[in-house]
XYZ file of C-alpha atoms in Angstrom:
302
model
C 185.946 -34.841 127.140
C 188.284 -36.721 128.937
C 191.627 -37.638 128.161
C 192.318 -40.711 126.888
C 195.853 -42.631 126.975
C 195.217 -45.367 124.762
C 192.906 -47.197 122.113
C 192.650 -50.026 124.652
C 191.605 -47.350 127.413
C 188.856 -45.879 125.469
C 188.194 -48.994 124.337
C 187.514 -50.226 128.403
C 185.746 -47.311 129.259
C 183.171 -47.705 126.213
C 182.496 -50.649 127.661
C 180.900 -49.750 131.184
C 179.464 -47.212 129.542
C 176.808 -49.600 127.725
C 177.223 -51.674 129.959
C 175.486 -48.787 132.061
C 173.436 -48.012 130.101
C 172.240 -51.519 129.571
C 171.143 -51.931 133.405
C 169.712 -48.672 133.249
C 167.608 -48.960 130.354
C 165.748 -52.178 132.224
C 165.003 -49.651 135.289
C 162.467 -47.210 135.299
C 161.252 -44.161 137.055
C 158.372 -44.509 139.716
C 157.289 -41.180 137.499
C 157.508 -42.802 133.839
C 156.245 -46.092 135.236
C 152.687 -43.902 136.109
C 153.005 -41.934 132.787
C 152.802 -45.604 131.256
C 149.798 -46.806 133.416
C 148.200 -43.606 133.289
C 148.118 -43.281 129.275
C 146.965 -47.570 129.415
C 144.939 -46.750 131.476
C 142.708 -43.742 129.538
C 142.944 -46.028 126.450
C 140.700 -48.399 127.866
C 138.442 -44.853 129.317
C 139.670 -45.525 132.891
C 138.198 -42.042 134.511
C 141.277 -39.994 136.099
C 143.594 -42.857 134.802
C 147.157 -40.838 135.992
C 145.772 -40.666 139.597
C 144.188 -44.018 139.664
C 147.609 -45.253 138.761
C 149.444 -43.058 141.655
C 147.067 -44.855 144.027
C 147.646 -47.765 143.100
C 151.647 -47.743 143.118
C 151.233 -45.849 146.184
C 149.212 -48.649 147.610
C 151.534 -51.323 146.079
C 155.013 -49.054 147.985
C 152.812 -48.901 151.165
C 153.369 -44.885 151.398
C 150.770 -42.401 150.889
C 149.481 -40.895 147.461
C 151.067 -37.331 147.839
C 154.989 -39.234 149.019
C 155.145 -41.462 145.404
C 154.171 -37.455 143.729
C 157.090 -36.573 145.857
C 159.659 -39.322 145.006
C 158.972 -39.531 141.144
C 162.959 -40.255 140.613
C 163.004 -43.339 142.180
C 163.469 -46.401 140.920
C 161.235 -49.652 141.012
C 162.802 -53.178 141.117
C 161.751 -55.639 138.395
C 159.662 -57.653 140.858
C 157.709 -54.351 141.593
C 157.178 -53.260 138.361
C 155.288 -57.192 137.607
C 153.701 -56.388 140.704
C 152.464 -52.382 140.233
C 151.236 -53.941 136.103
C 149.687 -57.215 137.362
C 147.416 -54.271 139.457
C 147.447 -52.220 136.602
C 145.370 -54.755 134.162
C 142.686 -55.662 136.242
C 141.806 -51.749 136.779
C 142.139 -51.590 133.029
C 139.435 -55.010 133.297
C 137.192 -52.940 135.119
C 137.258 -54.288 137.916
C 136.802 -51.226 141.222
C 139.908 -49.816 142.281
C 138.521 -50.848 146.144
C 138.428 -54.299 145.470
C 142.026 -54.105 144.335
C 143.213 -52.494 147.200
C 141.073 -54.208 149.326
C 139.712 -51.253 151.275
C 137.219 -48.457 150.805
C 136.923 -44.853 153.568
C 133.359 -44.796 155.033
C 132.773 -41.989 157.550
C 136.531 -41.522 157.876
C 136.900 -44.917 158.932
C 138.855 -47.911 156.937
C 136.695 -50.999 155.568
C 138.058 -54.462 154.715
C 136.384 -55.150 151.185
C 136.918 -57.568 148.560
C 134.013 -59.005 145.795
C 131.624 -60.436 148.340
C 130.203 -57.035 149.958
C 129.107 -53.735 147.462
C 131.962 -50.930 147.445
C 130.534 -48.585 150.598
C 129.107 -45.740 149.035
C 129.198 -42.037 150.110
C 125.358 -41.735 149.563
C 124.811 -44.004 153.021
C 126.406 -41.645 154.839
C 123.626 -39.770 154.910
C 122.385 -42.740 156.990
C 124.911 -42.174 160.034
C 125.005 -38.636 159.985
C 121.194 -39.013 160.776
C 121.314 -41.072 163.178
C 124.140 -39.215 164.790
C 122.078 -35.856 164.269
C 118.522 -38.114 166.082
C 120.642 -39.036 169.210
C 123.042 -38.203 172.412
C 126.281 -39.727 171.550
C 126.622 -41.368 174.799
C 123.020 -42.751 174.006
C 122.586 -47.246 175.255
C 121.347 -47.599 171.667
C 120.063 -50.922 170.405
C 120.899 -51.084 166.270
C 119.800 -53.250 163.722
C 121.218 -53.801 160.855
C 119.407 -55.529 157.772
C 121.461 -56.560 154.787
C 124.664 -55.243 157.025
C 127.612 -56.285 154.016
C 130.515 -54.796 155.241
C 129.575 -53.418 158.212
C 129.956 -50.364 157.619
C 126.774 -48.805 158.408
C 126.699 -50.365 161.580
C 130.173 -50.341 162.587
C 129.997 -46.410 161.969
C 127.522 -46.365 164.041
C 128.694 -48.631 167.151
C 132.045 -46.254 167.042
C 130.184 -43.299 167.614
C 127.946 -44.429 169.290
C 130.062 -45.696 172.562
C 127.520 -46.792 174.630
C 125.914 -49.168 171.459
C 125.200 -52.207 170.674
C 124.616 -53.953 167.550
C 122.953 -56.508 165.622
C 124.206 -57.226 161.393
C 121.843 -59.161 159.412
C 122.818 -60.823 156.118
C 121.494 -63.656 153.886
C 125.473 -63.826 152.466
C 128.083 -65.931 154.949
C 131.008 -64.658 153.332
C 129.621 -60.980 153.973
C 129.442 -61.250 157.739
C 133.055 -62.528 157.837
C 133.649 -59.296 156.206
C 132.129 -57.718 158.488
C 133.354 -59.464 161.353
C 136.541 -58.757 160.314
C 135.600 -55.285 160.288
C 134.260 -54.827 163.083
C 137.666 -56.370 164.628
C 139.755 -53.785 163.377
C 137.621 -50.900 164.166
C 137.404 -52.516 167.999
C 133.547 -52.758 168.825
C 133.270 -57.038 167.321
C 132.550 -56.682 171.857
C 129.247 -55.156 170.482
C 128.351 -56.917 167.559
C 126.321 -59.487 166.854
C 125.888 -61.263 163.338
C 122.955 -63.383 162.186
C 122.577 -65.081 158.931
C 119.344 -64.769 157.978
C 117.460 -63.351 154.637
C 115.638 -60.263 155.348
C 113.291 -60.963 153.115
C 111.983 -63.112 155.229
C 109.974 -63.555 158.410
C 112.280 -62.976 160.730
C 111.595 -62.838 165.087
C 114.260 -61.845 167.171
C 113.769 -61.360 170.776
C 114.854 -57.735 171.041
C 113.829 -54.076 170.269
C 115.383 -51.841 169.248
C 116.090 -47.913 168.911
C 117.175 -47.990 165.632
C 117.115 -50.125 162.345
C 118.923 -49.358 158.738
C 118.759 -50.681 155.900
C 120.087 -50.458 152.583
C 118.858 -53.184 150.710
C 118.925 -54.276 146.788
C 116.966 -51.891 144.988
C 118.021 -52.374 141.256
C 115.827 -53.789 139.284
C 117.101 -56.611 136.517
C 116.313 -54.177 133.351
C 118.893 -50.737 135.206
C 120.989 -53.773 136.169
C 121.777 -54.692 132.351
C 122.720 -50.937 131.874
C 125.081 -50.256 134.355
C 128.464 -49.280 134.422
C 130.224 -52.414 133.946
C 132.519 -51.983 136.820
C 129.395 -52.562 139.091
C 129.302 -56.030 137.279
C 132.496 -57.212 139.599
C 130.301 -56.583 142.932
C 127.820 -58.687 144.437
C 124.277 -58.761 142.679
C 123.214 -60.640 145.722
C 123.532 -57.503 146.918
C 122.375 -55.417 144.414
C 119.381 -56.390 142.238
C 115.809 -55.795 143.620
C 114.237 -59.490 141.890
C 110.991 -61.614 142.305
C 108.633 -58.872 143.138
C 105.437 -60.575 143.127
C 103.326 -57.954 141.026
C 106.427 -56.873 138.705
C 109.889 -55.617 139.606
C 110.060 -52.498 140.374
C 112.970 -52.354 142.582
C 110.869 -52.751 146.120
C 110.935 -56.214 147.277
C 112.859 -55.795 149.932
C 111.054 -52.785 151.579
C 107.643 -54.914 152.678
C 110.096 -57.005 154.862
C 111.387 -54.611 155.751
C 108.154 -52.544 157.082
C 107.173 -55.502 158.832
C 110.092 -55.851 160.878
C 110.164 -52.685 161.906
C 106.793 -53.027 163.282
C 107.627 -55.770 164.940
C 111.272 -55.152 166.597
C 111.075 -51.296 166.698
C 110.719 -49.300 169.928
C 107.598 -47.166 169.910
C 109.996 -43.491 169.409
C 112.501 -45.449 167.696
C 114.165 -44.772 163.910
C 114.275 -46.592 160.706
C 116.593 -45.356 158.472
C 116.396 -46.288 154.123
C 117.872 -46.375 150.952
C 116.327 -46.134 148.044
C 116.813 -45.068 144.283
C 115.699 -41.501 143.786
C 113.123 -42.625 141.456
C 111.437 -45.228 144.107
C 111.518 -42.810 146.524
C 107.658 -41.441 146.419
C 106.745 -45.802 146.419
C 109.016 -46.573 149.449
C 107.366 -43.527 151.145
C 103.857 -45.097 150.290
C 105.228 -48.466 151.870
C 105.215 -46.935 155.404
C 102.417 -44.236 154.917
C 101.817 -42.238 158.100
C 98.261 -43.499 157.920
C 99.211 -46.912 158.945
C 98.290 -47.361 162.851
C 100.913 -49.846 163.556
C 103.744 -47.490 162.804
C 105.437 -46.014 165.443
C 108.372 -45.063 164.667
C 110.277 -42.659 162.357
C 110.921 -43.344 158.469
C 113.585 -41.513 157.232
C 114.811 -41.758 152.870
C 118.415 -41.477 151.447
C 118.511 -41.550 148.253
């Protein structure tokens, strides 16, 4: 221990130590913040809570995941802690991580997303991969995306096929604005045309396409009520297929897609669809190979 000359020196030093500790008491390391937030998220049944907390902090600090982990003893300012906990609380209420960060990776590309568009799913990458496997990457394709949303399908394909041109159709003007932003950020804005139309209506374009892709709403109203709570933050109009003339089977959009494909796909063209696994047989029947009008190949992704 340090030898103090007199009581006055000891009291002065004690006061300095107490002042310093008081200040440090308000400070928290990144490691401590992540641990506290992880526990809080775990109590609210968020999967991989500590990882989610780390990713949210990485987003806030504009750093990568590993950097945040390696700097666990760094300090956060009071303002940064408030911002971090505001985002953590949103995640705790179920707001999807992609909406918190405003971004989602799809086919190794970064897409902007907000609550006006569905969050791109890994399953949908199968649509893009099937097109890539089917055509040479130098092919001057014309591609149409029915229900484009964020534009992830169409923009990914335009990014891969450098000589391709694309049309994106959606009923939501808000979604089209998101798609426009993504087209610009990924650098395909000069090869894409976005149209505000409802694919359930009889769409007629003065254009023929080599490829039509579609990931329409196919969740039934009954199924929707039983989905995970984070799904309810996504646009219901892009999820639920209601209003079928016979029954709520989630298939309302597929006859309209077939009608569009019959009149807009070139002979030898490719139609790629997504649906739920339990719907695949019914969707395949809609696009029956015995149909004399069908002059194109159909690939169904589940």
